[in-house]
PDB file of C-alpha atoms in Angstrom:
ATOM      1  CA  UNK L1405       0.094  -0.001  -0.447  1.00  0.00           C
ATOM      2  CA  UNK L1406       1.019   3.548  -1.236  1.00  0.00           C
ATOM      3  CA  UNK L1407       1.572   6.150   1.643  1.00  0.00           C
ATOM      4  CA  UNK L1408      -1.016   8.885   1.132  1.00  0.00           C
ATOM      5  CA  UNK L1409      -1.311  11.350  -1.217  1.00  0.00           C
ATOM      6  CA  UNK L1410       1.840   9.397  -2.811  1.00  0.00           C
ATOM      7  CA  UNK L1411       1.844  10.645  -6.781  1.00  0.00           C
ATOM      8  CA  UNK L1412       4.108  10.755  -9.582  1.00  0.00           C
ATOM      9  CA  UNK L1413       6.478   8.955 -11.439  1.00  0.00           C
ATOM     10  CA  UNK L1414       8.395   6.532  -9.080  1.00  0.00           C
ATOM     11  CA  UNK L1415      10.924   3.894  -9.252  1.00  0.00           C
ATOM     12  CA  UNK L1416      10.091   0.940  -7.744  1.00  0.00           C
ATOM     13  CA  UNK L1417      12.499  -1.697  -6.715  1.00  0.00           C
ATOM     14  CA  UNK L1418      11.737  -5.193  -5.462  1.00  0.00           C
ATOM     15  CA  UNK L1419      14.692  -6.681  -3.542  1.00  0.00           C
ATOM     16  CA  UNK L1420      14.696 -10.730  -2.792  1.00  0.00           C
ATOM     17  CA  UNK L1421      16.867 -12.135  -0.048  1.00  0.00           C
ATOM     18  CA  UNK L1422      17.358  -8.737   1.527  1.00  0.00           C
ATOM     19  CA  UNK L1423      18.864  -9.529   4.486  1.00  0.00           C
ATOM     20  CA  UNK L1424      21.839 -12.071   2.591  1.00  0.00           C
ATOM     21  CA  UNK L1425      20.450 -15.200   5.003  1.00  0.00           C
ATOM     22  CA  UNK L1426      20.395 -17.746   2.107  1.00  0.00           C
ATOM     23  CA  UNK L1427      23.712 -18.492   0.788  1.00  0.00           C
ATOM     24  CA  UNK L1428      24.009 -18.023  -3.158  1.00  0.00           C
ATOM     25  CA  UNK L1429      26.428 -18.470  -6.141  1.00  0.00           C
ATOM     26  CA  UNK L1430      25.521 -15.021  -7.212  1.00  0.00           C
ATOM     27  CA  UNK L1431      24.368 -12.534  -5.142  1.00  0.00           C
ATOM     28  CA  UNK L1432      23.948  -9.313  -7.561  1.00  0.00           C
ATOM     29  CA  UNK L1433      20.434 -10.364  -9.501  1.00  0.00           C
ATOM     30  CA  UNK L1434      18.704  -9.807  -6.446  1.00  0.00           C
ATOM     31  CA  UNK L1435      17.279  -7.311  -7.506  1.00  0.00           C
ATOM     32  CA  UNK L1436      15.032  -5.564  -9.510  1.00  0.00           C
ATOM     33  CA  UNK L1437      13.592  -2.336 -11.337  1.00  0.00           C
ATOM     34  CA  UNK L1438      11.424  -0.115 -12.981  1.00  0.00           C
ATOM     35  CA  UNK L1439       9.580   2.800 -13.603  1.00  0.00           C
ATOM     36  CA  UNK L1440       6.190   3.469 -12.799  1.00  0.00           C
ATOM     37  CA  UNK L1441       3.668   5.831 -12.547  1.00  0.00           C
ATOM     38  CA  UNK L1442       1.769   6.206  -9.186  1.00  0.00           C
ATOM     39  CA  UNK L1443      -2.045   8.050  -9.823  1.00  0.00           C
ATOM     40  CA  UNK L1444      -3.423   9.197  -6.146  1.00  0.00           C
ATOM     41  CA  UNK L1445      -7.123   9.465  -6.371  1.00  0.00           C
ATOM     42  CA  UNK L1446      -8.234  10.572  -3.569  1.00  0.00           C
ATOM     43  CA  UNK L1447     -11.719   9.972  -1.570  1.00  0.00           C
ATOM     44  CA  UNK L1448     -14.405  12.942  -0.876  1.00  0.00           C
ATOM     45  CA  UNK L1449     -17.276  12.037   1.761  1.00  0.00           C
ATOM     46  CA  UNK L1450     -19.755  14.227   2.057  1.00  0.00           C
ATOM     47  CA  UNK L1451     -23.352  13.778   3.975  1.00  0.00           C
ATOM     48  CA  UNK L1452     -26.291  14.225   1.214  1.00  0.00           C
ATOM     49  CA  UNK L1453     -29.301  13.391   3.047  1.00  0.00           C
ATOM     50  CA  UNK L1454     -30.584  13.669   6.718  1.00  0.00           C
ATOM     51  CA  UNK L1455     -33.371  13.317   7.948  1.00  0.00           C
ATOM     52  CA  UNK L1456     -35.257  13.132  11.181  1.00  0.00           C
ATOM     53  CA  UNK L1457     -39.188  13.831  12.748  1.00  0.00           C
ATOM     54  CA  UNK L1458     -40.552  16.982  12.628  1.00  0.00           C
ATOM     55  CA  UNK L1459     -40.649  17.221  16.847  1.00  0.00           C
ATOM     56  CA  UNK L1460     -39.545  15.051  19.949  1.00  0.00           C
ATOM     57  CA  UNK L1461     -39.439  14.712  23.778  1.00  0.00           C
ATOM     58  CA  UNK L1462     -37.005  15.404  25.096  1.00  0.00           C
ATOM     59  CA  UNK L1463     -35.192  12.991  27.062  1.00  0.00           C
ATOM     60  CA  UNK L1464     -37.185  10.342  24.440  1.00  0.00           C
ATOM     61  CA  UNK L1465     -34.862   8.553  21.973  1.00  0.00           C
ATOM     62  CA  UNK L1466     -35.233   9.976  18.147  1.00  0.00           C
ATOM     63  CA  UNK L1467     -34.675   8.365  15.113  1.00  0.00           C
ATOM     64  CA  UNK L1468     -32.496   9.959  12.836  1.00  0.00           C
ATOM     65  CA  UNK L1469     -31.123   8.793   9.392  1.00  0.00           C
ATOM     66  CA  UNK L1470     -28.526   9.819   6.811  1.00  0.00           C
ATOM     67  CA  UNK L1471     -26.729   8.686   3.269  1.00  0.00           C
ATOM     68  CA  UNK L1472     -23.104   9.412   2.933  1.00  0.00           C
ATOM     69  CA  UNK L1473     -21.872   9.580  -0.394  1.00  0.00           C
ATOM     70  CA  UNK L1474     -18.234   9.551  -2.247  1.00  0.00           C
ATOM     71  CA  UNK L1475     -17.718  11.969  -4.436  1.00  0.00           C
ATOM     72  CA  UNK L1476     -14.377  11.819  -5.102  1.00  0.00           C
ATOM     73  CA  UNK L1477     -12.104   9.982  -7.050  1.00  0.00           C
ATOM     74  CA  UNK L1478     -11.147   7.170  -5.709  1.00  0.00           C
ATOM     75  CA  UNK L1479     -12.222   4.314  -3.432  1.00  0.00           C
ATOM     76  CA  UNK L1480     -11.625   5.246   1.002  1.00  0.00           C
ATOM     77  CA  UNK L1481      -7.922   3.651   2.091  1.00  0.00           C
ATOM     78  CA  UNK L1482      -9.401   2.967   5.355  1.00  0.00           C
ATOM     79  CA  UNK L1483     -12.439   0.826   6.198  1.00  0.00           C
ATOM     80  CA  UNK L1484     -13.706   1.780   9.254  1.00  0.00           C
ATOM     81  CA  UNK L1485     -14.973   5.861  10.555  1.00  0.00           C
ATOM     82  CA  UNK L1486     -17.334   6.916  12.919  1.00  0.00           C
ATOM     83  CA  UNK L1487     -20.258   9.602  11.997  1.00  0.00           C
ATOM     84  CA  UNK L1488     -21.211  11.749  14.921  1.00  0.00           C
ATOM     85  CA  UNK L1489     -24.913  13.011  15.354  1.00  0.00           C
ATOM     86  CA  UNK L1490     -25.334  16.686  17.010  1.00  0.00           C
ATOM     87  CA  UNK L1491     -27.987  18.660  17.465  1.00  0.00           C
ATOM     88  CA  UNK L1492     -27.476  22.501  17.426  1.00  0.00           C
ATOM     89  CA  UNK L1493     -29.750  25.443  17.926  1.00  0.00           C
ATOM     90  CA  UNK L1494     -28.125  27.517  14.744  1.00  0.00           C
ATOM     91  CA  UNK L1495     -26.809  26.463  11.436  1.00  0.00           C
ATOM     92  CA  UNK L1496     -23.380  25.752  12.060  1.00  0.00           C
ATOM     93  CA  UNK L1497     -21.769  22.833  13.748  1.00  0.00           C
ATOM     94  CA  UNK L1498     -19.470  23.799  16.398  1.00  0.00           C
ATOM     95  CA  UNK L1499     -17.946  23.343  19.399  1.00  0.00           C
ATOM     96  CA  UNK L1500     -21.533  24.600  21.444  1.00  0.00           C
ATOM     97  CA  UNK L1501     -23.646  22.051  19.582  1.00  0.00           C
ATOM     98  CA  UNK L1502     -25.165  18.712  21.705  1.00  0.00           C
ATOM     99  CA  UNK L1503     -23.068  15.542  20.518  1.00  0.00           C
ATOM    100  CA  UNK L1504     -26.057  12.787  21.368  1.00  0.00           C
ATOM    101  CA  UNK L1505     -24.028  10.103  19.445  1.00  0.00           C
ATOM    102  CA  UNK L1506     -22.371   8.408  16.791  1.00  0.00           C
ATOM    103  CA  UNK L1507     -22.184   5.039  14.253  1.00  0.00           C
ATOM    104  CA  UNK L1508     -18.946   3.220  13.076  1.00  0.00           C
ATOM    105  CA  UNK L1509     -19.019   2.693   9.542  1.00  0.00           C
ATOM    106  CA  UNK L1510     -17.035  -0.165   8.336  1.00  0.00           C
ATOM    107  CA  UNK L1511     -15.868  -1.043   5.240  1.00  0.00           C
ATOM    108  CA  UNK L1512     -13.942   0.817   1.961  1.00  0.00           C
ATOM    109  CA  UNK L1513     -16.072   3.221   0.289  1.00  0.00           C
ATOM    110  CA  UNK L1514     -15.552   3.385  -3.427  1.00  0.00           C
ATOM    111  CA  UNK L1515     -16.055   6.440  -5.206  1.00  0.00           C
ATOM    112  CA  UNK L1516     -19.532   6.753  -6.741  1.00  0.00           C
ATOM    113  CA  UNK L1517     -20.919   4.677  -3.998  1.00  0.00           C
ATOM    114  CA  UNK L1518     -23.119   5.815  -1.164  1.00  0.00           C
ATOM    115  CA  UNK L1519     -24.030   4.262   2.279  1.00  0.00           C
ATOM    116  CA  UNK L1520     -27.528   5.168   4.488  1.00  0.00           C
ATOM    117  CA  UNK L1521     -27.427   4.978   8.213  1.00  0.00           C
ATOM    118  CA  UNK L1522     -29.731   4.803  11.268  1.00  0.00           C
ATOM    119  CA  UNK L1523     -29.252   5.946  15.413  1.00  0.00           C
ATOM    120  CA  UNK L1524     -32.143   6.251  17.322  1.00  0.00           C
ATOM    121  CA  UNK L1525     -30.061   7.998  20.576  1.00  0.00           C
ATOM    122  CA  UNK L1526     -31.604   9.759  23.039  1.00  0.00           C
ATOM    123  CA  UNK L1527     -32.239  13.603  23.378  1.00  0.00           C
ATOM    124  CA  UNK L1528     -31.038  15.205  26.354  1.00  0.00           C
ATOM    125  CA  UNK L1529     -33.313  15.875  28.972  1.00  0.00           C
ATOM    126  CA  UNK L1530     -34.466  19.507  29.766  1.00  0.00           C
ATOM    127  CA  UNK L1531     -33.642  20.138  26.208  1.00  0.00           C
ATOM    128  CA  UNK L1532     -36.658  22.226  24.035  1.00  0.00           C
ATOM    129  CA  UNK L1533     -37.435  24.372  21.035  1.00  0.00           C
ATOM    130  CA  UNK L1534     -35.711  24.262  17.361  1.00  0.00           C
ATOM    131  CA  UNK L1535     -32.548  21.900  16.708  1.00  0.00           C
ATOM    132  CA  UNK L1536     -31.174  20.962  13.567  1.00  0.00           C
ATOM    133  CA  UNK L1537     -30.203  17.806  13.432  1.00  0.00           C
ATOM    134  CA  UNK L1538     -26.532  17.476  12.331  1.00  0.00           C
ATOM    135  CA  UNK L1539     -24.387  14.738  11.145  1.00  0.00           C
ATOM    136  CA  UNK L1540     -20.169  14.719  10.482  1.00  0.00           C
ATOM    137  CA  UNK L1541     -19.309  11.599   8.326  1.00  0.00           C
ATOM    138  CA  UNK L1542     -15.392  11.001   9.149  1.00  0.00           C
ATOM    139  CA  UNK L1543     -16.093  13.077  12.292  1.00  0.00           C
ATOM    140  CA  UNK L1544     -12.027  12.067  13.328  1.00  0.00           C
ATOM    141  CA  UNK L1545     -10.978  13.140  10.155  1.00  0.00           C
ATOM    142  CA  UNK L1546      -9.867   8.850   9.817  1.00  0.00           C
ATOM    143  CA  UNK L1547      -9.805   9.075   5.694  1.00  0.00           C
ATOM    144  CA  UNK L1548      -7.751  11.155   3.589  1.00  0.00           C
ATOM    145  CA  UNK L1549      -9.519  13.606   1.794  1.00  0.00           C
ATOM    146  CA  UNK L1550      -6.730  16.065   0.782  1.00  0.00           C
ATOM    147  CA  UNK L1551      -8.120  19.282   0.025  1.00  0.00           C
ATOM    148  CA  UNK L1552     -11.788  18.020   1.101  1.00  0.00           C
ATOM    149  CA  UNK L1553     -12.529  17.938   4.720  1.00  0.00           C
ATOM    150  CA  UNK L1554     -14.243  20.758   5.567  1.00  0.00           C
ATOM    151  CA  UNK L1555     -17.822  19.237   3.227  1.00  0.00           C
ATOM    152  CA  UNK L1556     -18.311  16.445   5.526  1.00  0.00           C
ATOM    153  CA  UNK L1557     -20.955  17.571   7.386  1.00  0.00           C
ATOM    154  CA  UNK L1558     -24.705  18.224   6.668  1.00  0.00           C
ATOM    155  CA  UNK L1559     -28.041  19.135   8.692  1.00  0.00           C
ATOM    156  CA  UNK L1560     -31.572  18.347   8.451  1.00  0.00           C
ATOM    157  CA  UNK L1561     -33.561  21.421   6.041  1.00  0.00           C
ATOM    158  CA  UNK L1562     -35.578  22.209   8.725  1.00  0.00           C
ATOM    159  CA  UNK L1563     -34.943  22.258  12.767  1.00  0.00           C
ATOM    160  CA  UNK L1564     -36.695  19.913  14.209  1.00  0.00           C
ATOM    161  CA  UNK L1565     -38.797  20.475  17.784  1.00  0.00           C
ATOM    162  CA  UNK L1566     -37.766  19.694  20.616  1.00  0.00           C
ATOM    163  CA  UNK L1567     -40.617  19.390  22.996  1.00  0.00           C
ATOM    164  CA  UNK L1568     -40.176  19.700  26.930  1.00  0.00           C
ATOM    165  CA  UNK L1569     -43.154  17.751  28.692  1.00  0.00           C
ATOM    166  CA  UNK L1570     -45.075  18.370  31.376  1.00  0.00           C
ATOM    167  CA  UNK L1571     -43.021  17.586  34.842  1.00  0.00           C
ATOM    168  CA  UNK L1572     -44.131  14.522  36.512  1.00  0.00           C
ATOM    169  CA  UNK L1573     -46.572  14.939  39.765  1.00  0.00           C
ATOM    170  CA  UNK L1574     -46.627  11.896  41.910  1.00  0.00           C
ATOM    171  CA  UNK L1575     -49.591  12.286  44.688  1.00  0.00           C
ATOM    172  CA  UNK L1576     -50.174   9.650  47.636  1.00  0.00           C
ATOM    173  CA  UNK L1577     -53.488   8.999  47.670  1.00  0.00           C
ATOM    174  CA  UNK L1578     -53.802   6.020  50.436  1.00  0.00           C
ATOM    175  CA  UNK L1579     -51.680   4.333  52.889  1.00  0.00           C
TER     176      UNK L1579
END
């Protein structure tokens, strides 16, 4: 496997018995080299769709689904990464947003391919108001995407309404 971003004209060598552990009559023919062109075709992961219900009660699970597309020229080299799910009061993913879950993707994603994922994280208790559901694929930047890291996240088209349920009122009625 070539290192990430390695591209261009290289001279490739194959050497057998590199440590000279085998006694031979002629050691001069243990290597062969040739010029080769290495082409780097980077992936480009994009969250293309995020869906969630219009409203949900605080403290309850919510069903979220999303689709990730590889719009790059090549497949991912790594076979595993995490997609993060967040709640944001605005349309900007930043450190002030609530991280409500993550899901591991396993497998290479070829160019022009997609996968769809689902998660049902719990909405934080006590939270209320309009929030966007945001998903960031490859949240830890395990997939090498030179120049394409800024498009790894997307959000629901509209904010979902998080409803704060009425508080419980327990009453002792008899002893």
